[in-house]
Tab-separated table of C-alpha atoms and ligand atoms in Angstrom:
chain	number	residue	atom	x	y	z
A	403	MET	CA	125.369	95.451	88.706
A	404	ASN	CA	123.090	95.638	92.000
A	405	LEU	CA	124.381	98.393	93.786
A	406	HIS	CA	122.988	100.324	96.850
A	407	PRO	CA	124.638	103.032	98.824
A	408	SER	CA	127.372	101.827	100.815
A	409	GLN	CA	126.452	102.036	104.781
A	410	ARG	CA	129.658	104.622	105.330
A	411	PRO	CA	129.290	107.861	106.773
A	412	VAL	CA	129.732	110.427	103.974
A	413	ARG	CA	132.852	112.468	106.120
A	414	ASP	CA	134.543	108.667	106.093
A	415	ILE	CA	134.068	107.877	102.692
A	416	LEU	CA	135.537	111.294	101.655
A	417	ASP	CA	138.462	111.398	103.884
A	418	ASP	CA	139.294	108.610	102.524
A	419	ALA	CA	139.438	109.561	99.346
A	420	VAL	CA	141.911	112.780	99.950
A	421	SER	CA	144.240	110.303	101.690
A	422	GLY	CA	144.529	108.270	98.848
A	423	LEU	CA	142.354	105.462	99.523
A	424	ARG	CA	140.158	103.880	96.656
A	425	ILE	CA	136.443	104.339	97.373
A	426	THR	CA	133.939	101.573	96.380
A	427	ALA	CA	131.157	101.894	94.190
A	428	GLY	CA	129.078	102.006	96.848
A	429	ASP	CA	130.802	104.369	98.443
A	430	ALA	CA	130.293	106.732	95.316
A	431	HIS	CA	126.609	106.140	95.184
A	432	SER	CA	126.101	107.331	98.975
A	433	LEU	CA	128.036	110.423	97.997
A	434	LEU	CA	125.205	111.118	95.054
A	435	VAL	CA	122.642	110.134	97.367
A	436	ASP	CA	124.170	112.227	100.540
A	437	GLY	CA	126.815	114.036	99.764
A	438	ASP	CA	126.689	117.697	100.406
A	439	LEU	CA	127.575	119.782	97.411
A	440	LEU	CA	130.368	121.976	99.203
A	441	ASP	CA	132.279	119.186	100.773
A	442	LEU	CA	132.077	117.065	97.615
A	443	GLY	CA	133.626	119.907	95.955
A	444	LEU	CA	136.530	120.561	98.104
A	445	ALA	CA	137.580	117.023	98.298
A	446	ALA	CA	137.467	116.439	94.310
A	447	ASP	CA	139.661	119.592	94.481
A	448	GLU	CA	142.124	118.378	97.025
A	449	ILE	CA	142.539	115.111	94.831
A	450	ARG	CA	142.566	117.370	91.478
A	451	CYS	CA	145.233	119.580	92.658
A	452	ARG	CA	147.468	116.217	93.461
A	453	LEU	CA	147.148	115.052	90.238
A	454	ASN	CA	147.596	118.238	88.334
A	455	GLY	CA	148.487	121.001	90.304
A	456	GLU	CA	147.557	123.728	91.977
A	457	ASN	CA	148.342	126.334	89.546
A	458	VAL	CA	147.045	125.199	86.079
A	459	ALA	CA	144.003	124.586	84.054
A	460	THR	CA	143.974	123.439	80.845
A	461	TYR	CA	141.713	123.930	77.327
A	462	ASN	CA	142.426	122.438	74.310
A	463	ILE	CA	141.826	124.264	70.443
A	464	ASP	CA	140.130	121.990	67.739
A	465	ARG	CA	137.331	121.219	65.767
A	466	ASN	CA	134.181	119.140	65.891
A	467	ILE	CA	133.820	118.355	62.268
A	468	ASN	CA	130.937	116.042	61.669
A	469	TYR	CA	131.793	114.711	58.671
A	470	THR	CA	128.096	112.608	57.989
A	471	ASN	CA	124.968	113.335	59.551
A	472	VAL	CA	123.392	110.391	57.843
A	473	CYS	CA	122.615	107.515	60.294
A	474	VAL	CA	121.295	103.926	60.758
A	475	TYR	CA	120.262	104.047	64.126
A	476	LYS	CA	117.554	106.546	65.895
A	477	CYS	CA	118.725	107.098	69.203
A	478	ARG	CA	116.038	108.868	71.160
A	479	PHE	CA	118.378	111.267	72.839
A	480	CYS	CA	119.918	112.306	69.286
A	481	ALA	CA	118.687	115.525	67.571
A	482	PHE	CA	121.544	115.541	64.897
A	483	TYR	CA	120.550	111.914	62.549
A	484	ARG	CA	118.980	111.975	59.251
A	485	GLU	CA	117.777	108.788	58.207
A	486	PRO	CA	119.204	107.576	54.962
A	487	GLY	CA	117.700	109.110	52.066
A	488	ALA	CA	116.796	112.244	53.619
A	489	VAL	CA	116.685	115.706	51.613
A	490	ASP	CA	118.917	117.144	54.254
A	491	GLY	CA	121.535	114.376	54.976
A	492	TYR	CA	125.092	115.146	53.951
A	493	LEU	CA	128.538	113.643	53.118
A	494	LEU	CA	130.911	116.248	53.652
A	495	PRO	CA	133.488	116.184	50.658
A	496	PHE	CA	137.165	116.030	51.779
A	497	ASP	CA	137.852	119.448	50.445
A	498	GLU	CA	135.592	121.166	52.713
A	499	ILE	CA	137.245	119.001	55.422
A	500	GLY	CA	140.328	120.020	54.811
A	501	ARG	CA	138.915	123.517	54.701
A	502	LYS	CA	137.695	123.073	58.325
A	503	VAL	CA	140.832	121.740	59.038
A	504	GLU	CA	142.648	125.096	57.558
A	505	GLU	CA	140.023	127.304	59.744
A	506	THR	CA	141.227	125.176	62.916
A	507	LEU	CA	144.686	125.634	62.205
A	508	ALA	CA	144.236	129.577	61.732
A	509	LEU	CA	142.560	129.722	64.983
A	510	ASN	CA	145.407	128.001	66.618
A	511	GLY	CA	144.068	124.538	66.911
A	512	THR	CA	145.871	121.359	67.029
A	513	GLY	CA	143.372	118.767	66.587
A	514	ILE	CA	140.141	117.656	65.003
A	515	LEU	CA	137.433	115.226	66.619
A	516	LEU	CA	136.138	114.004	63.467
A	517	GLN	CA	132.308	111.884	63.990
A	518	GLY	CA	129.089	111.014	62.073
A	519	GLY	CA	126.735	109.696	62.458
A	520	VAL	CA	127.056	106.326	60.966
A	521	HIS	CA	126.790	105.886	57.494
A	522	PRO	CA	125.562	102.557	55.773
A	523	ASP	CA	127.332	103.139	52.465
A	524	LEU	CA	130.681	103.717	53.771
A	525	PRO	CA	133.477	101.035	53.731
A	526	ILE	CA	136.503	101.420	55.580
A	527	THR	CA	138.328	102.236	52.542
A	528	TYR	CA	136.452	105.634	52.574
A	529	TYR	CA	137.980	106.161	56.797
A	530	GLU	CA	141.237	104.928	55.293
A	531	ASP	CA	141.106	107.514	52.253
A	532	LEU	CA	139.668	110.291	54.422
A	533	LEU	CA	142.884	110.285	57.042
A	534	GLY	CA	145.412	109.357	54.594
A	535	PHE	CA	143.941	112.677	52.893
A	536	LEU	CA	143.992	114.784	56.521
A	537	SER	CA	147.375	113.403	57.439
A	538	GLU	CA	149.158	114.026	53.955
A	539	ARG	CA	147.710	117.554	54.065
A	540	TYR	CA	147.765	118.508	57.358
A	541	PRO	CA	150.664	116.510	59.254
A	542	GLU	CA	150.559	119.080	62.047
A	543	ILE	CA	146.921	118.395	63.119
A	544	HIS	CA	145.898	115.471	65.689
A	545	LEU	CA	143.297	113.510	64.001
A	546	HIS	CA	141.032	111.998	67.060
A	547	ALA	CA	138.086	110.357	64.966
A	548	PHE	CA	135.628	107.695	64.656
A	549	SER	CA	134.059	106.650	67.985
A	550	PRO	CA	132.774	103.237	69.170
A	551	PRO	CA	129.818	103.149	67.468
A	552	GLU	CA	131.821	103.861	63.780
A	553	VAL	CA	134.207	101.352	64.773
A	554	LYS	CA	131.624	98.328	65.095
A	555	PHE	CA	129.813	99.543	62.530
A	556	ILE	CA	133.371	99.079	60.452
A	557	ALA	CA	133.886	95.799	61.598
A	558	LYS	CA	130.398	94.233	61.219
A	559	LYS	CA	130.116	95.432	57.875
A	560	GLU	CA	133.665	94.398	56.620
A	561	ARG	CA	133.678	91.135	58.748
A	562	MET	CA	136.390	92.122	60.625
A	563	SER	CA	137.242	92.613	64.170
A	564	PHE	CA	137.472	95.822	66.610
A	565	PHE	CA	141.382	95.193	66.493
A	566	GLU	CA	141.926	94.716	62.871
A	567	VAL	CA	139.554	97.814	61.777
A	568	ILE	CA	141.535	99.796	64.409
A	569	GLU	CA	144.995	98.618	63.407
A	570	ARG	CA	143.917	99.284	59.796
A	571	LEU	CA	142.739	103.121	60.625
A	572	LYS	CA	145.682	103.719	63.049
A	573	GLN	CA	148.199	103.078	59.787
A	574	ALA	CA	146.075	105.271	57.189
A	575	GLY	CA	146.622	107.972	60.162
A	576	LEU	CA	143.986	107.712	63.470
A	577	GLN	CA	146.318	109.230	66.354
A	578	SER	CA	143.562	108.520	68.978
A	579	ILE	CA	140.014	107.685	69.411
A	580	PRO	CA	136.849	110.009	71.049
A	581	GLY	CA	134.612	108.409	73.865
A	582	GLY	CA	131.604	109.283	72.141
A	583	GLY	CA	128.402	107.046	72.022
A	584	ALA	CA	129.350	105.728	75.640
A	585	GLU	CA	125.944	107.567	77.015
A	586	ILE	CA	125.383	105.452	79.658
A	587	LEU	CA	127.000	101.863	80.027
A	588	SER	CA	124.589	100.239	81.550
A	589	ASP	CA	122.575	98.029	78.575
A	590	GLY	CA	119.190	98.253	80.514
A	591	VAL	CA	119.239	102.232	79.868
A	592	ARG	CA	120.869	101.863	76.594
A	593	LYS	CA	117.635	99.564	75.304
A	594	GLU	CA	115.602	102.045	76.890
A	595	VAL	CA	116.866	105.269	74.611
A	596	LEU	CA	117.591	102.897	71.622
A	597	ALA	CA	121.269	103.547	71.976
A	598	TYR	CA	121.836	99.654	72.403
A	599	GLY	CA	121.595	98.126	68.551
A	600	LYS	CA	124.445	100.790	67.998
A	601	CYS	CA	127.138	99.298	70.264
A	602	SER	CA	126.206	97.582	74.070
A	603	ALA	CA	128.215	98.581	76.961
A	604	ASP	CA	130.244	95.640	76.323
A	605	GLU	CA	131.030	96.720	72.960
A	606	TRP	CA	131.859	100.015	73.647
A	607	ILE	CA	133.882	98.585	76.432
A	608	ASP	CA	136.008	96.204	73.970
A	609	VAL	CA	136.383	99.086	71.244
A	610	MET	CA	138.776	101.143	73.653
A	611	ARG	CA	140.330	97.678	74.867
A	612	GLN	CA	141.565	97.003	71.346
A	613	ALA	CA	142.240	100.472	70.679
A	614	HIS	CA	144.464	100.673	73.988
A	615	ARG	CA	145.887	97.515	73.125
A	616	ASN	CA	146.449	98.766	69.577
A	617	GLY	CA	148.581	102.010	71.491
A	618	LEU	CA	146.044	104.437	70.851
A	619	ARG	CA	144.553	106.292	73.685
A	620	THR	CA	141.413	107.612	74.026
A	621	SER	CA	138.652	109.847	76.093
A	622	SER	CA	136.209	107.951	77.951
A	623	THR	CA	132.630	109.987	78.185
A	624	MET	CA	129.402	109.459	80.191
A	625	MET	CA	125.950	111.368	78.968
A	626	TYR	CA	123.343	111.401	81.823
A	627	GLY	CA	120.167	112.665	82.954
A	628	MET	CA	118.166	110.826	80.746
A	629	GLY	CA	115.540	109.475	83.268
A	630	GLU	CA	118.759	106.801	84.725
A	631	ASP	CA	118.948	106.567	88.303
A	632	LEU	CA	122.004	107.507	90.270
A	633	ALA	CA	123.354	103.366	90.406
A	634	THR	CA	123.533	103.283	86.549
A	635	ARG	CA	125.303	106.163	86.835
A	636	ILE	CA	128.039	104.695	89.049
A	637	GLU	CA	127.735	101.737	87.521
A	638	HIS	CA	129.205	103.321	84.346
A	639	MET	CA	131.823	105.113	86.226
A	640	GLN	CA	133.028	101.447	87.743
A	641	ARG	CA	133.186	100.076	83.912
A	642	VAL	CA	135.247	102.916	82.840
A	643	ARG	CA	137.551	102.184	86.175
A	644	ASP	CA	138.121	98.828	85.570
A	645	LEU	CA	139.205	99.081	82.342
A	646	GLN	CA	141.462	102.089	83.053
A	647	ASP	CA	143.052	99.713	85.712
A	648	GLU	CA	143.784	97.199	83.070
A	649	THR	CA	144.938	99.424	80.071
A	650	GLY	CA	145.658	102.222	81.451
A	651	GLY	CA	144.553	104.222	77.667
A	652	PHE	CA	142.196	106.567	79.074
A	653	THR	CA	143.201	110.225	78.882
A	654	ALA	CA	140.204	111.558	80.549
A	655	PHE	CA	136.928	111.119	81.793
A	656	ILE	CA	134.250	113.980	80.328
A	657	SER	CA	130.822	114.077	81.454
A	658	TRP	CA	127.628	116.319	80.603
A	659	THR	CA	123.901	116.055	80.713
A	660	PHE	CA	121.425	115.238	78.161
A	661	GLN	CA	120.531	118.292	76.326
A	662	HIS	CA	116.316	117.640	75.371
A	663	ASP	CA	115.498	120.189	72.755
A	664	HIS	CA	114.490	118.860	69.157
A	665	THR	CA	114.889	114.901	70.505
A	666	ASP	CA	112.031	112.394	71.153
A	667	MET	CA	112.620	112.656	75.130
A	668	GLU	CA	111.854	116.236	75.245
A	669	ASP	CA	109.457	115.214	78.273
A	670	VAL	CA	112.884	114.446	80.346
A	671	PRO	CA	113.168	116.873	83.156
A	672	GLU	CA	116.458	119.278	82.480
A	673	THR	CA	119.226	118.305	84.864
A	674	PHE	CA	120.235	121.335	86.889
A	675	ALA	CA	123.636	123.287	88.007
A	676	HIS	CA	123.615	121.411	91.650
A	677	GLU	CA	123.395	117.842	90.217
A	678	TYR	CA	125.802	118.246	87.226
A	679	LEU	CA	128.372	119.407	90.144
A	680	THR	CA	127.985	116.913	92.183
A	681	THR	CA	128.053	114.405	89.468
A	682	LEU	CA	131.465	115.820	88.481
A	683	ALA	CA	133.117	116.538	91.588
A	684	VAL	CA	131.868	111.817	92.190
A	685	SER	CA	133.496	111.116	89.279
A	686	ARG	CA	136.911	113.086	90.439
A	687	LEU	CA	136.371	111.125	93.764
A	688	PHE	CA	136.118	107.774	91.700
A	689	LEU	CA	137.951	107.815	89.229
A	690	ASP	CA	141.361	107.823	91.331
A	691	ASN	CA	142.863	106.161	88.050
A	692	ILE	CA	142.299	108.579	84.986
A	693	GLN	CA	144.353	111.763	85.506
A	694	HIS	CA	142.110	114.269	83.852
A	695	VAL	CA	138.443	115.735	84.098
A	696	GLN	CA	136.701	117.746	81.992
A	697	THR	CA	133.946	120.634	83.018
A	698	SER	CA	131.457	120.707	80.448
A	699	TRP	CA	130.841	124.757	79.691
A	700	VAL	CA	129.314	123.709	76.365
A	701	THR	CA	126.262	122.171	77.680
A	702	GLN	CA	126.395	124.146	81.063
A	703	GLY	CA	127.060	127.205	79.849
A	704	LYS	CA	130.089	129.402	80.766
A	705	LYS	CA	129.885	130.350	84.292
A	706	ILE	CA	128.640	126.465	85.544
A	707	GLY	CA	131.660	125.399	83.162
A	708	GLN	CA	134.398	127.625	84.900
A	709	LEU	CA	132.809	126.368	88.768
A	710	GLY	CA	134.020	122.936	87.794
A	711	LEU	CA	137.164	123.942	88.208
A	712	LYS	CA	136.455	123.992	91.703
A	713	PHE	CA	134.297	120.538	91.674
A	714	GLY	CA	137.261	118.495	90.803
A	715	ALA	CA	137.970	119.426	86.704
A	716	ASP	CA	141.324	120.515	85.682
A	717	ASP	CA	140.248	121.044	81.804
A	718	MET	CA	137.964	123.368	80.096
A	719	GLY	CA	137.742	121.214	76.954
A	720	SER	CA	137.760	122.850	73.439
A	721	ILE	CA	136.855	126.515	72.985
A	722	MET	CA	134.394	124.821	70.063
A	723	ILE	CA	135.376	126.146	67.020
A	724	GLU	CA	132.503	123.991	65.533
A	725	GLU	CA	129.949	121.705	67.342
A	726	ASN	CA	126.467	120.276	65.473
A	727	VAL	CA	125.669	117.659	67.770
A	728	VAL	CA	124.696	119.375	71.076
A	729	SER	CA	123.878	122.641	69.462
A	730	ALA	CA	121.062	120.557	67.193
A	731	ALA	CA	119.536	119.827	70.829
A	732	GLY	CA	119.074	123.693	71.340
A	733	THR	CA	122.543	124.278	73.192
A	734	CYS	CA	124.755	127.146	71.754
A	735	TYR	CA	127.686	128.206	73.179
A	736	GLN	CA	130.956	129.181	71.168
A	737	MET	CA	133.990	131.322	72.753
A	738	SER	CA	137.343	132.783	71.849
A	739	GLN	CA	140.573	131.484	73.341
A	740	ASP	CA	141.101	135.270	74.960
A	741	GLU	CA	137.491	134.166	76.342
A	742	MET	CA	138.329	130.722	77.707
A	743	GLU	CA	141.402	132.036	79.370
A	744	HIS	CA	139.765	134.970	81.000
A	745	LEU	CA	137.505	132.535	82.588
A	746	ILE	CA	140.519	130.487	83.489
A	747	VAL	CA	142.650	133.415	85.142
A	748	ALA	CA	139.366	134.629	87.090
A	749	ALA	CA	139.088	131.285	88.437
A	750	GLY	CA	142.372	131.471	90.215
A	751	TYR	CA	144.365	129.401	87.508
A	752	GLU	CA	146.958	129.578	84.815
A	753	PRO	CA	145.540	129.173	81.661
A	754	ARG	CA	147.608	126.189	79.075
A	755	GLN	CA	146.809	125.599	75.974
A	756	ARG	CA	147.202	121.821	75.473
A	757	THR	CA	147.536	119.363	72.886
A	758	ASN	CA	144.973	116.690	72.505
A	759	LEU	CA	146.438	114.249	74.324
A	760	TYR	CA	147.308	116.237	77.184
A	761	GLU	CA	151.161	115.547	76.879
A	762	ARG	CA	152.558	119.024	76.382
A	763	PHE	CA	151.372	122.973	76.708
A	764	VAL	CA	151.049	124.989	73.346
A	765	SER	CA	152.353	127.910	73.424
A	766	ARG	CA	151.034	131.128	70.861
A	767	GLU	CA	154.649	130.941	69.522
A	768	ASP	CA	154.387	127.454	68.515
A	769	THR	CA	150.992	127.819	66.613
A	770	ALA	CA	151.210	131.109	65.565
A	771	PRO	CA	153.203	130.502	62.149
A	772	LEU	CA	150.647	127.757	61.045
A	773	ALA	CA	148.035	129.978	61.832
A	774	GLY	CA	149.626	132.683	59.752
A	775	GLU	CA	149.971	130.313	57.109
A	776	TYR	CA	146.583	129.396	57.155
A	777	ARG	CA	144.732	132.725	57.815
A	778	HIS	CA	143.505	133.379	54.249
A	779	ALA	CA	141.015	129.751	54.877
A	780	LEU	CA	139.118	131.790	57.700
A	781	THR	CA	135.610	133.113	57.262
A	782	PRO	CA	134.702	136.793	57.396
A	783	GLU	CA	133.318	136.230	61.337
A	784	LYS	CA	136.622	133.860	62.190
A	785	GLN	CA	138.957	136.526	61.426
A	786	ASP	CA	136.604	138.555	64.082
A	787	LEU	CA	138.534	135.838	66.390
A	788	VAL	CA	141.888	135.982	65.380
A	789	THR	CA	142.111	139.886	65.744
A	790	LEU	CA	141.896	138.765	69.281
A	791	LEU	CA	144.043	136.651	69.716
A	792	PRO	CA	147.681	138.861	70.191
A	793	ILE	CA	145.948	140.555	72.985
A	794	LEU	CA	146.707	138.544	76.085
A	795	GLY	CA	150.300	138.093	74.506
B	140	SF4	S1	123.686	109.869	68.910
B	140	SF4	FE1	124.977	109.229	66.743
B	140	SF4	S2	124.266	106.758	66.278
B	140	SF4	FE2	122.687	107.888	67.916
B	140	SF4	S3	121.295	108.681	66.052
B	140	SF4	FE3	122.647	110.446	66.215
B	140	SF4	S4	124.242	110.309	65.192
B	140	SF4	FE4	123.392	107.928	65.475
């Protein structure tokens, strides 16, 4: 995509977006280059309120379970992977994954996000067995699992189409697919950071297309700040918007900034809050066909994450019972359900726990019986979190 900022005044672009007219990629590029942060935030907030109401901001409780850190790829931005055969490589036993699910349920959780490592030795039957084990033992937990690079690798290994792999996994219990592995959907950048091999921009889009065709919802993501130019961020958003026009299958857009500690790209300058909030607001203005936009407290910290609710985001994401990938790159934030709700209240919204697909709110009465059933599974540190849960009632 040969993208340039449009020549239109920023004020006209914002007025169009707020009045419901679709803005172009060139317009969005202009906003990134010339937009005033507060003007962008006010406009993005209007759209966020129109799409999701003025009063409520949501969050969810789920757990990222990285079933393996063994990976055949070596993305330069990744501090998490271990090469096959590494002494500190792991593949979690099913029972341990089950224990993590029980801890999630005990903390009022409703879902898990299962994601590797792209392990070279696992056949599709491994993934089917894992999904079958979890959906049979814990039918109440939502299984959001296996991002496009994993689906692509299984398809290649098993000589199957993306659609066939997704169909098999869906039959085994898969309920939705996470948007991981997108980073920046521009092959020039992907080649630069060694992410092209795990999946090209077209392949990422096509896995999502086949998932949507198969009736599965997915999230969409963008990780930026790896030295790419602003035009490629808009190119990424354009690809996401185009597929959403075609299928309507994305639930949300989730963007975050590259965390560079312990990666092969430690010399890349950090992306700071001003740029994060600008990009967040522009994503809300440009992605007029995606209902939910999430703010990233995990990479930005709690206060900037909270501020994101005034820059177009309607959702704070998960309380993060466990997170291994971003924390491997030096970012280690966690919060309790109460703290999440306090942050949302302080920003001026009613907090609502939502399900993984945003299809309904969850009350503590809904989750309390399950939480009680599984509380024995908690480690002592997690017990502290649970004792705080009833305080807000
Ligand atoms: S980002 Fe994913 S695919 Fe890339 S090296 Fe890390 S674990 Fe492997």
